[in-house]
């Protein structure tokens, strides 16, 4: 039918074409990339057969390297070797200072004022932001995946800790943008792990995911029913992980060896941390391990180790209990506990989780790989390679979002554990006579006072009519998308004066920073900005054409009359021609025009989807009787 | 955009009523999200994704409204043409205010007694029972639909809001006790 006439080879991508989609676990200590191949989700190894890529970037005299070779530099060149960069994502300089003062880097803040408060790390290759460091790690993984899968990637699902706030999520998305990677979705790590187990075992019921990684702890409670994963509650600690276990052991070593912690240099400190990590891992199998540090020799028993780390595990159990309570459940209602993250190999962690939940934790999928595997399964669905009928993830927002009101109080607009996407509006009024502007200050967190929460963004609504206090009606709308990212709009209702922003976190990169970095970055050194803008518009044009062609093919005959159908068909043709002109601006305006002309059709399809979904429901119900 | 203007009950194909079949609500909700969720359009163009965020947000909002007794009751009043401003909640009924004061005193004293967990649970159960009782009262007034009955229904909703707030405080207290 019509489809054949409008599809010309080599121009727009063909509908239903297989997409190269990957899942990426961008971890604090290690990162992985996975893909579904021949129906099986598996992590992709590098040429040496290593699946995990240490999340380490070394800025060397002869360029950067990432992974194992960079890790080897950590001991000899600690100041130029960035480890655990995930802990710095979306954080301000004060937060980074509060990480314990154990980071051997020189931090500087941006002086241009555009990325105020954001820590940049001083390296021999210049100042780099945590976002740029993460982008290096992503590039390395993307390169590996392209080689294995034989071509450019169409998109990726990148996992983040469920407890990541807006700033941390935005930073992760910015890193992907720098690496030139399309993000289908930011997926919460525990949800990804549940997907990996849930699909394999076809189970139903309440699943708790206990995720103790290198630097973060996450706990999520999910309900799985008929292929739908519904996150009921989530909690955790963005600054608690295996690194903290190492730090406690390292402190123990220094104490036993009678070395003053404040007197040693970064290199010695790193040596102590490396030895501590070795000891921790050896105690997974052994009951007693010999410890060496410089001249000093000693032994650490499993019992002593357990005592050292019990207080850290206590914190995870408390968060576990709180999340259960948020979900309205008791520990004995849990059907399965999934263990994620290398730190769950510590026997004491498994013991304590089993004692608390009364369930033997699931560990059959490698806890280091389970997140990447789940992400790959989700990426495969989102790319359209696999029918979305099989699986749906309904995730929640981890922290409440709100506004500053009089007296520095937090007025919550969206509560934590609300299912996303969500859109909610609240009305405010002026408090002074003749007030013509209002500051909208957005915060994230659970505390009553805004100063105890995290500031996300601040903007002003101007042009409010000068009337007595309480007269103006200002509606502030919060929209959180499926990645958990917030945008805020404010409107004065009597005049319709509007102001809105895509929330750019206080410690995030500005758009101009990103475009500068894109220009600077190695991968795009040869592109100029116009070429890049054109490419972006062409990719979007292809997406619009593909989506419209598929939609017309499927529903055009039933949902459109003859005129509407041929008019949209002409639009497809015109966009395809426009795409070839090579003018980014005219492509953008053509996309905009067709977006409007096809809006009604898109809405009709959505409504049809709703009707079909519910009529399918009725059939299901009938079958059950 | 026909379906976005439907009322929440119609959207879920449920009868407009005070009591909701929770299981049916949940399964309809899952079916609707399968159709409109942004994950279905992740590879699509931006406009399509925005449309889907709008629909999915609407479905979530509808689900949350119908799931809990208080937002459901407020919504039913709205459908009956009464927009209740819950921000300005002043109840004059002296008997109710007395009851509230006693309950609040009991909550304030919890931390100083010897077995606080049991007391929290006792109070939480009492508050739950009250909410349930108010919902039944509300139903009676709402079913009648006469103007003076809707006035009464509104008063009951306001009382219910006090109880829901108290329930939230008790939950907060319970989690503090758990953390200690």
Coordinates of C-alpha atoms in Angstrom, one line a residue, chain A residues 19 182 184-185 223 225-228 230 318 321-322 325 378 381-383 388-395 411 416 418-424 426 479-482 540 543-544 546-548 551 591-592 594-596 598-600 602-611 613-615 617-618 621, chain B residues 1-4 6 9-14 23-65 67 87-88 121 167-168 170-180:
Chain A
X19 CA 17.8 -1.2 16.8
X182 CA 20.8 8.9 23.1
X184 CA 16.0 6.1 26.1
X185 CA 15.5 6.2 29.8
X223 CA 5.2 -5.4 43.3
X225 CA 1.9 -8.5 38.7
X226 CA 1.2 -9.7 35.2
X227 CA 4.4 -8.3 33.7
X228 CA 4.0 -4.8 35.4
X230 CA 5.3 -1.2 40.2
X318 CA 17.1 1.0 58.9
X321 CA 12.6 -1.0 57.3
X322 CA 11.6 2.5 56.5
X325 CA 6.8 1.0 56.0
X378 CA 14.6 -2.7 29.2
X381 CA 11.9 -3.1 24.8
X382 CA 12.2 0.7 24.6
X383 CA 14.0 0.5 21.3
X388 CA 6.2 -3.6 25.0
X389 CA 3.1 -5.7 25.9
X390 CA 5.4 -8.0 27.8
X391 CA 6.7 -5.6 30.4
X392 CA 6.0 -2.3 31.9
X393 CA 7.9 -0.5 34.7
X394 CA 6.1 2.0 36.8
X395 CA 8.7 3.9 38.9
X411 CA 5.7 23.5 50.8
X416 CA 8.2 11.1 47.5
X418 CA 4.7 9.2 43.9
X419 CA 4.5 7.3 40.6
X420 CA 6.0 9.1 37.6
X421 CA 5.4 10.7 35.3
X422 CA 3.4 13.1 37.3
X423 CA 2.1 16.6 36.9
X424 CA 0.8 18.7 39.8
X426 CA -0.4 24.4 43.3
X479 CA 6.1 18.1 35.8
X480 CA 8.3 15.1 36.4
X481 CA 9.0 12.9 33.4
X482 CA 9.7 9.2 33.3
X540 CA 14.8 14.1 14.9
X543 CA 12.3 9.9 14.1
X544 CA 9.2 12.0 13.2
X546 CA 9.4 6.9 11.0
X547 CA 6.8 7.4 13.8
X548 CA 4.3 8.9 11.4
X551 CA 1.3 5.3 12.7
X591 CA 9.2 19.3 12.3
X592 CA 7.3 21.9 14.4
X594 CA 4.1 18.6 11.2
X595 CA 4.0 18.1 14.9
X596 CA 1.0 20.5 15.0
X598 CA -0.4 15.5 13.3
X599 CA -1.3 16.3 16.9
X600 CA -5.0 15.4 16.4
X602 CA -1.6 11.3 17.7
X603 CA -4.3 12.1 20.3
X604 CA -6.8 9.9 18.5
X605 CA -4.3 7.0 18.5
X606 CA -3.7 7.5 22.2
X607 CA -7.4 7.5 22.9
X608 CA -7.8 4.4 20.8
X609 CA -5.0 2.8 22.8
X610 CA -6.9 3.5 26.0
X611 CA -10.1 2.0 24.6
X613 CA -6.4 -1.5 26.6
X614 CA -9.7 -1.5 28.6
X615 CA -11.5 -3.8 26.2
X617 CA -9.0 -6.0 30.1
X618 CA -12.6 -7.2 29.8
X621 CA -11.6 -10.8 33.1
Chain B
X1 CA -8.3 14.8 23.3
X2 CA -11.6 13.3 24.3
X3 CA -10.5 11.0 26.9
X4 CA -8.6 13.6 29.0
X6 CA -13.7 12.3 30.8
X9 CA -14.4 7.1 36.9
X10 CA -15.3 7.1 33.2
X11 CA -11.6 6.9 32.3
X12 CA -11.3 3.7 34.3
X13 CA -14.7 2.5 33.2
X14 CA -15.9 2.3 36.8
X23 CA -8.7 -4.8 42.4
X24 CA -10.6 -3.7 39.4
X25 CA -9.1 -0.2 39.7
X26 CA -5.6 -1.6 39.9
X27 CA -6.0 -3.8 36.9
X28 CA -7.6 -1.0 34.8
X29 CA -4.8 1.2 35.9
X30 CA -2.1 -1.2 34.7
X31 CA -4.0 -1.7 31.4
X32 CA -4.2 2.1 30.8
X33 CA -0.5 2.6 31.6
X34 CA 0.4 -0.1 29.2
X35 CA -1.3 1.9 26.5
X36 CA 0.0 5.4 27.3
X37 CA 3.2 5.2 29.3
X38 CA 6.3 7.1 27.9
X39 CA 8.2 3.8 27.7
X40 CA 5.9 2.9 24.8
X41 CA 7.2 5.9 22.9
X42 CA 10.9 6.0 24.0
X43 CA 12.2 5.7 20.4
X44 CA 9.6 8.1 19.0
X45 CA 9.8 11.8 18.3
X46 CA 9.7 14.5 21.0
X47 CA 6.1 15.6 20.5
X48 CA 4.8 12.1 20.8
X49 CA 6.8 11.6 24.0
X50 CA 5.4 14.8 25.5
X51 CA 1.8 13.7 24.6
X52 CA 2.5 10.4 26.4
X53 CA 3.9 12.1 29.5
X54 CA 0.7 14.2 29.6
X55 CA -1.6 11.1 29.3
X56 CA 0.4 9.0 31.7
X57 CA 0.5 11.8 34.3
X58 CA -3.3 12.1 33.9
X59 CA -3.8 8.4 34.4
X60 CA -1.6 8.5 37.5
X61 CA -3.5 11.4 39.0
X62 CA -6.8 9.7 38.3
X63 CA -5.6 6.5 39.9
X64 CA -4.3 8.3 43.0
X65 CA -7.5 10.2 43.4
X67 CA -7.5 4.9 45.3
X87 CA -6.7 24.9 52.7
X88 CA -9.4 26.8 54.6
X121 CA -0.7 1.2 66.7
X167 CA -2.8 9.4 60.4
X168 CA 0.2 10.9 58.5
X170 CA 1.3 8.9 63.4
X171 CA 3.1 7.3 60.5
X172 CA 5.9 9.8 60.9
X173 CA 6.0 9.1 64.6
X174 CA 6.1 5.4 64.0
X175 CA 9.1 5.7 61.6
X176 CA 10.9 7.9 64.2
X177 CA 10.3 5.2 66.8
X178 CA 11.6 2.5 64.4
X179 CA 14.8 4.5 63.8
X180 CA 15.6 4.9 67.4

